[in-house]
């Protein structure tokens, strides 16, 4: 379990920094949730960020009557400072998250939502200033298409990459990365070392030094 101090140090870094560290640690796909991008409060722009431990939600198609159902609406499972990760069945053209969900999540203090699927009501999320990351949008809601099934279960993203309850999700204008708490200390150490190297690299380039020799001198393999 990562310490509060380590979590706070991780917060300083962007998704790109963390992804590079995870690649160095040989974590699958560098933790990158490929295809999921920011839709609110801006469209892949600005300084907005989502950061927090994941609450996972598995959605199933409405026609699936054999899968379990949660005891309450999945949006009511949001918690202060946490990020809800919603996985929609692949290939659906409907949304599984809308403005009402963001309204409820924000009231509960959630740090944002990451959707492996579609969202809608983009302007409502933006008016709320609530961070929403998704694969795409739809004009159609979830009614008759999908329903929530399981809460806080491991969810397979692709290959060897999973999103587990309690994994940290970091999303910004560049994308979303999933961070396993067991690697957080190592990630922070790599990010802090790399930040100092990047600072020196920028200073060298601003002095007019050439890119190739600068990188060779300052950057480790």
PDB file of C-alpha atoms in Angstrom:
ATOM      1  CA  UNK A   1       0.000   0.000   0.000  1.00  0.00           C
ATOM      2  CA  UNK A   2       1.441   3.361  -1.029  1.00  0.00           C
ATOM      3  CA  UNK A   3       1.924   5.973   1.683  1.00  0.00           C
ATOM      4  CA  UNK A   4       0.045   9.274   1.673  1.00  0.00           C
ATOM      5  CA  UNK A   5       3.346  11.068   1.008  1.00  0.00           C
ATOM      6  CA  UNK A   6       4.074   8.901  -2.036  1.00  0.00           C
ATOM      7  CA  UNK A   7       0.586   9.481  -3.418  1.00  0.00           C
ATOM      8  CA  UNK A   8       1.036  13.227  -3.010  1.00  0.00           C
ATOM      9  CA  UNK A   9       4.389  13.102  -4.827  1.00  0.00           C
ATOM     10  CA  UNK A  10       2.818  11.141  -7.688  1.00  0.00           C
ATOM     11  CA  UNK A  11       0.130  13.801  -8.063  1.00  0.00           C
ATOM     12  CA  UNK A  12       2.754  16.244  -9.349  1.00  0.00           C
ATOM     13  CA  UNK A  13       3.348  14.256 -12.530  1.00  0.00           C
ATOM     14  CA  UNK A  14       1.531  14.106 -15.859  1.00  0.00           C
ATOM     15  CA  UNK A  15       0.191  10.972 -17.500  1.00  0.00           C
ATOM     16  CA  UNK A  16       3.145  11.005 -19.921  1.00  0.00           C
ATOM     17  CA  UNK A  17       5.693  11.037 -17.080  1.00  0.00           C
ATOM     18  CA  UNK A  18       3.964   8.148 -15.350  1.00  0.00           C
ATOM     19  CA  UNK A  19       3.556   6.145 -18.546  1.00  0.00           C
ATOM     20  CA  UNK A  20       7.277   6.475 -19.328  1.00  0.00           C
ATOM     21  CA  UNK A  21       8.098   5.236 -15.830  1.00  0.00           C
ATOM     22  CA  UNK A  22       5.777   2.255 -16.214  1.00  0.00           C
ATOM     23  CA  UNK A  23       7.388   1.363 -19.550  1.00  0.00           C
ATOM     24  CA  UNK A  24      10.758   1.384 -17.811  1.00  0.00           C
ATOM     25  CA  UNK A  25       9.278  -0.917 -15.160  1.00  0.00           C
ATOM     26  CA  UNK A  26       7.968  -3.179 -17.960  1.00  0.00           C
ATOM     27  CA  UNK A  27       4.345  -2.764 -16.923  1.00  0.00           C
ATOM     28  CA  UNK A  28       1.914  -3.813 -19.710  1.00  0.00           C
ATOM     29  CA  UNK A  29       1.424  -1.054 -22.291  1.00  0.00           C
ATOM     30  CA  UNK A  30       2.933   1.440 -19.854  1.00  0.00           C
ATOM     31  CA  UNK A  31      -0.450   1.481 -18.113  1.00  0.00           C
ATOM     32  CA  UNK A  32      -1.853   3.498 -21.051  1.00  0.00           C
ATOM     33  CA  UNK A  33      -5.630   3.220 -21.492  1.00  0.00           C
ATOM     34  CA  UNK A  34      -5.347   3.627 -25.223  1.00  0.00           C
ATOM     35  CA  UNK A  35      -8.285   5.357 -26.918  1.00  0.00           C
ATOM     36  CA  UNK A  36      -9.742   7.019 -23.810  1.00  0.00           C
ATOM     37  CA  UNK A  37      -9.455  10.818 -23.912  1.00  0.00           C
ATOM     38  CA  UNK A  38     -10.665  13.934 -22.104  1.00  0.00           C
ATOM     39  CA  UNK A  39     -14.105  15.323 -23.005  1.00  0.00           C
ATOM     40  CA  UNK A  40     -14.639  17.561 -19.965  1.00  0.00           C
ATOM     41  CA  UNK A  41     -13.928  20.118 -18.605  1.00  0.00           C
ATOM     42  CA  UNK A  42     -12.125  20.668 -21.931  1.00  0.00           C
ATOM     43  CA  UNK A  43     -11.509  18.590 -25.022  1.00  0.00           C
ATOM     44  CA  UNK A  44      -7.940  17.309 -24.672  1.00  0.00           C
ATOM     45  CA  UNK A  45      -6.670  20.699 -23.523  1.00  0.00           C
ATOM     46  CA  UNK A  46      -5.908  22.778 -20.447  1.00  0.00           C
ATOM     47  CA  UNK A  47      -4.500  21.925 -17.045  1.00  0.00           C
ATOM     48  CA  UNK A  48      -7.469  19.918 -15.746  1.00  0.00           C
ATOM     49  CA  UNK A  49      -6.692  16.484 -14.384  1.00  0.00           C
ATOM     50  CA  UNK A  50      -8.335  13.528 -12.721  1.00  0.00           C
ATOM     51  CA  UNK A  51      -6.406  11.649 -10.047  1.00  0.00           C
ATOM     52  CA  UNK A  52      -7.544   9.057  -7.551  1.00  0.00           C
ATOM     53  CA  UNK A  53      -8.119   5.398  -6.728  1.00  0.00           C
ATOM     54  CA  UNK A  54     -10.502   3.517  -8.983  1.00  0.00           C
ATOM     55  CA  UNK A  55     -14.010   2.358  -8.248  1.00  0.00           C
ATOM     56  CA  UNK A  56     -14.732  -0.096 -11.054  1.00  0.00           C
ATOM     57  CA  UNK A  57     -18.115  -0.680 -12.685  1.00  0.00           C
ATOM     58  CA  UNK A  58     -18.807  -3.513 -15.104  1.00  0.00           C
ATOM     59  CA  UNK A  59     -21.677  -2.828 -17.487  1.00  0.00           C
ATOM     60  CA  UNK A  60     -23.526  -5.548 -19.401  1.00  0.00           C
ATOM     61  CA  UNK A  61     -26.109  -5.416 -22.150  1.00  0.00           C
ATOM     62  CA  UNK A  62     -29.679  -5.075 -20.889  1.00  0.00           C
ATOM     63  CA  UNK A  63     -30.554  -8.385 -22.520  1.00  0.00           C
ATOM     64  CA  UNK A  64     -28.121 -10.138 -20.162  1.00  0.00           C
ATOM     65  CA  UNK A  65     -30.396 -11.386 -17.392  1.00  0.00           C
ATOM     66  CA  UNK A  66     -27.910 -13.864 -15.910  1.00  0.00           C
ATOM     67  CA  UNK A  67     -25.327 -11.359 -14.613  1.00  0.00           C
ATOM     68  CA  UNK A  68     -25.763  -9.913 -11.111  1.00  0.00           C
ATOM     69  CA  UNK A  69     -27.182  -6.478 -10.399  1.00  0.00           C
ATOM     70  CA  UNK A  70     -25.898  -3.959  -7.800  1.00  0.00           C
ATOM     71  CA  UNK A  71     -28.143  -3.080  -4.839  1.00  0.00           C
ATOM     72  CA  UNK A  72     -28.357   0.573  -5.921  1.00  0.00           C
ATOM     73  CA  UNK A  73     -27.636   2.777  -8.942  1.00  0.00           C
ATOM     74  CA  UNK A  74     -23.971   2.555  -9.856  1.00  0.00           C
ATOM     75  CA  UNK A  75     -23.526   6.351  -9.673  1.00  0.00           C
ATOM     76  CA  UNK A  76     -24.332   6.148  -5.957  1.00  0.00           C
ATOM     77  CA  UNK A  77     -21.118   4.144  -5.435  1.00  0.00           C
ATOM     78  CA  UNK A  78     -18.963   7.207  -6.125  1.00  0.00           C
ATOM     79  CA  UNK A  79     -16.809   8.331  -3.199  1.00  0.00           C
ATOM     80  CA  UNK A  80     -14.869  11.412  -2.140  1.00  0.00           C
ATOM     81  CA  UNK A  81     -11.586  11.708  -4.027  1.00  0.00           C
ATOM     82  CA  UNK A  82     -12.043   8.547  -6.081  1.00  0.00           C
ATOM     83  CA  UNK A  83     -12.343   8.028  -9.840  1.00  0.00           C
ATOM     84  CA  UNK A  84     -15.073   5.805 -11.232  1.00  0.00           C
ATOM     85  CA  UNK A  85     -13.946   3.499 -14.033  1.00  0.00           C
ATOM     86  CA  UNK A  86     -16.881   2.271 -16.132  1.00  0.00           C
ATOM     87  CA  UNK A  87     -16.429  -0.505 -18.669  1.00  0.00           C
ATOM     88  CA  UNK A  88     -19.105  -0.778 -21.334  1.00  0.00           C
ATOM     89  CA  UNK A  89     -19.508  -3.859 -23.559  1.00  0.00           C
ATOM     90  CA  UNK A  90     -17.453  -3.422 -26.730  1.00  0.00           C
ATOM     91  CA  UNK A  91     -18.994  -2.081 -29.900  1.00  0.00           C
ATOM     92  CA  UNK A  92     -22.105  -0.406 -28.513  1.00  0.00           C
ATOM     93  CA  UNK A  93     -23.204   2.919 -30.000  1.00  0.00           C
ATOM     94  CA  UNK A  94     -25.049   4.090 -26.873  1.00  0.00           C
ATOM     95  CA  UNK A  95     -23.608   6.038 -23.945  1.00  0.00           C
ATOM     96  CA  UNK A  96     -23.335   4.635 -20.424  1.00  0.00           C
ATOM     97  CA  UNK A  97     -22.657   7.961 -18.662  1.00  0.00           C
ATOM     98  CA  UNK A  98     -24.500  11.283 -18.858  1.00  0.00           C
ATOM     99  CA  UNK A  99     -25.045  14.593 -17.147  1.00  0.00           C
ATOM    100  CA  UNK A 100     -27.150  13.201 -14.299  1.00  0.00           C
ATOM    101  CA  UNK A 101     -24.372  10.783 -13.350  1.00  0.00           C
ATOM    102  CA  UNK A 102     -21.814  13.598 -13.292  1.00  0.00           C
ATOM    103  CA  UNK A 103     -24.163  15.693 -11.140  1.00  0.00           C
ATOM    104  CA  UNK A 104     -24.426  12.866  -8.604  1.00  0.00           C
ATOM    105  CA  UNK A 105     -20.704  12.043  -8.751  1.00  0.00           C
ATOM    106  CA  UNK A 106     -19.705  15.645  -8.191  1.00  0.00           C
ATOM    107  CA  UNK A 107     -22.046  15.944  -5.189  1.00  0.00           C
ATOM    108  CA  UNK A 108     -20.394  12.861  -3.682  1.00  0.00           C
ATOM    109  CA  UNK A 109     -16.954  14.407  -4.158  1.00  0.00           C
ATOM    110  CA  UNK A 110     -15.715  12.122  -6.927  1.00  0.00           C
ATOM    111  CA  UNK A 111     -12.509  13.180  -8.678  1.00  0.00           C
ATOM    112  CA  UNK A 112     -13.771  12.212 -12.133  1.00  0.00           C
ATOM    113  CA  UNK A 113     -14.899   9.345 -14.337  1.00  0.00           C
ATOM    114  CA  UNK A 114     -13.033   7.236 -16.891  1.00  0.00           C
ATOM    115  CA  UNK A 115     -15.262   5.373 -19.340  1.00  0.00           C
ATOM    116  CA  UNK A 116     -14.131   2.488 -21.502  1.00  0.00           C
ATOM    117  CA  UNK A 117     -17.070   3.284 -23.749  1.00  0.00           C
ATOM    118  CA  UNK A 118     -19.202   6.310 -24.627  1.00  0.00           C
ATOM    119  CA  UNK A 119     -20.538   9.356 -22.796  1.00  0.00           C
ATOM    120  CA  UNK A 120     -23.143  11.976 -23.692  1.00  0.00           C
ATOM    121  CA  UNK A 121     -24.339  15.410 -22.456  1.00  0.00           C
ATOM    122  CA  UNK A 122     -20.854  16.838 -22.965  1.00  0.00           C
ATOM    123  CA  UNK A 123     -21.879  20.430 -22.263  1.00  0.00           C
ATOM    124  CA  UNK A 124     -23.518  19.418 -18.982  1.00  0.00           C
ATOM    125  CA  UNK A 125     -20.262  17.877 -17.765  1.00  0.00           C
ATOM    126  CA  UNK A 126     -18.398  21.018 -18.776  1.00  0.00           C
ATOM    127  CA  UNK A 127     -20.869  23.288 -16.992  1.00  0.00           C
ATOM    128  CA  UNK A 128     -20.268  21.191 -13.868  1.00  0.00           C
ATOM    129  CA  UNK A 129     -16.505  21.346 -14.390  1.00  0.00           C
ATOM    130  CA  UNK A 130     -16.462  17.593 -13.862  1.00  0.00           C
ATOM    131  CA  UNK A 131     -13.606  15.576 -15.415  1.00  0.00           C
ATOM    132  CA  UNK A 132     -14.933  13.036 -17.934  1.00  0.00           C
ATOM    133  CA  UNK A 133     -12.734  10.744 -20.018  1.00  0.00           C
ATOM    134  CA  UNK A 134     -14.247   8.375 -22.579  1.00  0.00           C
ATOM    135  CA  UNK A 135     -13.656   6.618 -25.882  1.00  0.00           C
ATOM    136  CA  UNK A 136     -16.328   8.610 -27.706  1.00  0.00           C
ATOM    137  CA  UNK A 137     -19.741  10.218 -27.434  1.00  0.00           C
ATOM    138  CA  UNK A 138     -23.301   9.224 -28.327  1.00  0.00           C
ATOM    139  CA  UNK A 139     -26.684  10.908 -28.469  1.00  0.00           C
ATOM    140  CA  UNK A 140     -28.275   7.782 -26.963  1.00  0.00           C
ATOM    141  CA  UNK A 141     -28.504   6.980 -23.276  1.00  0.00           C
ATOM    142  CA  UNK A 142     -28.057   3.615 -21.620  1.00  0.00           C
ATOM    143  CA  UNK A 143     -31.780   2.844 -21.340  1.00  0.00           C
ATOM    144  CA  UNK A 144     -32.588  -0.399 -23.226  1.00  0.00           C
ATOM    145  CA  UNK A 145     -28.887  -0.836 -24.120  1.00  0.00           C
ATOM    146  CA  UNK A 146     -26.799  -1.403 -20.974  1.00  0.00           C
ATOM    147  CA  UNK A 147     -27.069  -1.772 -17.224  1.00  0.00           C
ATOM    148  CA  UNK A 148     -24.590  -1.918 -14.366  1.00  0.00           C
ATOM    149  CA  UNK A 149     -23.728  -5.401 -13.157  1.00  0.00           C
ATOM    150  CA  UNK A 150     -20.737  -5.610 -10.801  1.00  0.00           C
ATOM    151  CA  UNK A 151     -18.996  -2.994  -8.665  1.00  0.00           C
ATOM    152  CA  UNK A 152     -15.329  -3.093  -7.639  1.00  0.00           C
ATOM    153  CA  UNK A 153     -14.230  -6.127  -9.612  1.00  0.00           C
ATOM    154  CA  UNK A 154     -11.036  -6.409 -11.714  1.00  0.00           C
ATOM    155  CA  UNK A 155     -11.721  -5.354 -15.313  1.00  0.00           C
ATOM    156  CA  UNK A 156      -9.687  -6.481 -18.306  1.00  0.00           C
ATOM    157  CA  UNK A 157      -8.597  -3.636 -20.617  1.00  0.00           C
ATOM    158  CA  UNK A 158      -6.474  -5.481 -23.177  1.00  0.00           C
ATOM    159  CA  UNK A 159      -3.663  -8.017 -23.252  1.00  0.00           C
ATOM    160  CA  UNK A 160      -2.112  -8.188 -19.792  1.00  0.00           C
ATOM    161  CA  UNK A 161      -3.479  -4.791 -18.755  1.00  0.00           C
ATOM    162  CA  UNK A 162      -6.218  -4.702 -16.127  1.00  0.00           C
ATOM    163  CA  UNK A 163      -7.889  -1.997 -14.062  1.00  0.00           C
ATOM    164  CA  UNK A 164      -8.330  -3.162 -10.485  1.00  0.00           C
ATOM    165  CA  UNK A 165     -10.297  -1.531  -7.674  1.00  0.00           C
ATOM    166  CA  UNK A 166      -7.886   0.754  -5.826  1.00  0.00           C
ATOM    167  CA  UNK A 167      -5.504   1.212  -8.771  1.00  0.00           C
ATOM    168  CA  UNK A 168      -4.840   4.907  -9.288  1.00  0.00           C
ATOM    169  CA  UNK A 169      -6.162   6.553 -12.440  1.00  0.00           C
ATOM    170  CA  UNK A 170      -4.409   9.658 -13.726  1.00  0.00           C
ATOM    171  CA  UNK A 171      -6.003  11.484 -16.638  1.00  0.00           C
ATOM    172  CA  UNK A 172      -5.111  14.745 -18.346  1.00  0.00           C
ATOM    173  CA  UNK A 173      -5.046  16.325 -21.805  1.00  0.00           C
ATOM    174  CA  UNK A 174      -2.754  13.580 -23.128  1.00  0.00           C
ATOM    175  CA  UNK A 175      -4.770  10.585 -21.948  1.00  0.00           C
ATOM    176  CA  UNK A 176      -5.245   8.204 -19.030  1.00  0.00           C
ATOM    177  CA  UNK A 177      -2.796   5.908 -17.239  1.00  0.00           C
ATOM    178  CA  UNK A 178      -3.540   3.252 -14.624  1.00  0.00           C
ATOM    179  CA  UNK A 179      -1.104   2.994 -11.717  1.00  0.00           C
ATOM    180  CA  UNK A 180      -0.857  -0.117  -9.519  1.00  0.00           C
ATOM    181  CA  UNK A 181      -0.184   0.970  -5.906  1.00  0.00           C
ATOM    182  CA  UNK A 182       2.535  -1.680  -5.564  1.00  0.00           C
ATOM    183  CA  UNK A 183       4.679   0.182  -8.118  1.00  0.00           C
ATOM    184  CA  UNK A 184       3.919   3.712  -6.980  1.00  0.00           C
ATOM    185  CA  UNK A 185       7.137   4.288  -5.029  1.00  0.00           C
ATOM    186  CA  UNK A 186       9.256   3.121  -7.968  1.00  0.00           C
ATOM    187  CA  UNK A 187       7.233   5.247 -10.384  1.00  0.00           C
ATOM    188  CA  UNK A 188       7.694   8.366  -8.262  1.00  0.00           C
ATOM    189  CA  UNK A 189      11.426   7.787  -7.995  1.00  0.00           C
ATOM    190  CA  UNK A 190      11.792   7.413 -11.770  1.00  0.00           C
ATOM    191  CA  UNK A 191       9.564  10.442 -12.439  1.00  0.00           C
ATOM    192  CA  UNK A 192      11.528  12.652 -10.047  1.00  0.00           C
ATOM    193  CA  UNK A 193      14.845  11.609 -11.569  1.00  0.00           C
ATOM    194  CA  UNK A 194      13.487  12.171 -15.075  1.00  0.00           C
ATOM    195  CA  UNK A 195      12.068  15.586 -14.149  1.00  0.00           C
ATOM    196  CA  UNK A 196      15.542  16.799 -13.165  1.00  0.00           C
ATOM    197  CA  UNK A 197      17.015  15.441 -16.404  1.00  0.00           C
ATOM    198  CA  UNK A 198      14.243  17.117 -18.402  1.00  0.00           C
ATOM    199  CA  UNK A 199      14.933  20.417 -16.636  1.00  0.00           C
ATOM    200  CA  UNK A 200      18.596  20.271 -17.607  1.00  0.00           C
ATOM    201  CA  UNK A 201      17.675  19.206 -21.148  1.00  0.00           C
ATOM    202  CA  UNK A 202      15.326  22.162 -21.608  1.00  0.00           C
ATOM    203  CA  UNK A 203      17.953  24.573 -20.304  1.00  0.00           C
ATOM    204  CA  UNK A 204      20.516  23.167 -22.759  1.00  0.00           C
ATOM    205  CA  UNK A 205      18.144  23.424 -25.703  1.00  0.00           C
ATOM    206  CA  UNK A 206      17.223  26.987 -24.740  1.00  0.00           C
ATOM    207  CA  UNK A 207      20.942  27.805 -24.873  1.00  0.00           C
ATOM    208  CA  UNK A 208      20.958  26.586 -28.465  1.00  0.00           C
ATOM    209  CA  UNK A 209      22.647  23.231 -27.914  1.00  0.00           C
ATOM    210  CA  UNK A 210      21.868  20.468 -30.414  1.00  0.00           C
ATOM    211  CA  UNK A 211      19.211  17.898 -29.568  1.00  0.00           C
ATOM    212  CA  UNK A 212      21.189  14.725 -30.337  1.00  0.00           C
ATOM    213  CA  UNK A 213      24.290  15.396 -28.221  1.00  0.00           C
ATOM    214  CA  UNK A 214      22.165  16.869 -25.421  1.00  0.00           C
ATOM    215  CA  UNK A 215      20.000  13.769 -25.155  1.00  0.00           C
ATOM    216  CA  UNK A 216      23.016  11.491 -25.361  1.00  0.00           C
ATOM    217  CA  UNK A 217      24.738  13.382 -22.562  1.00  0.00           C
ATOM    218  CA  UNK A 218      21.818  13.742 -20.156  1.00  0.00           C
ATOM    219  CA  UNK A 219      19.381  10.906 -20.739  1.00  0.00           C
ATOM    220  CA  UNK A 220      19.840   7.371 -19.507  1.00  0.00           C
ATOM    221  CA  UNK A 221      18.868   4.468 -21.808  1.00  0.00           C
TER     222      UNK A 221
END
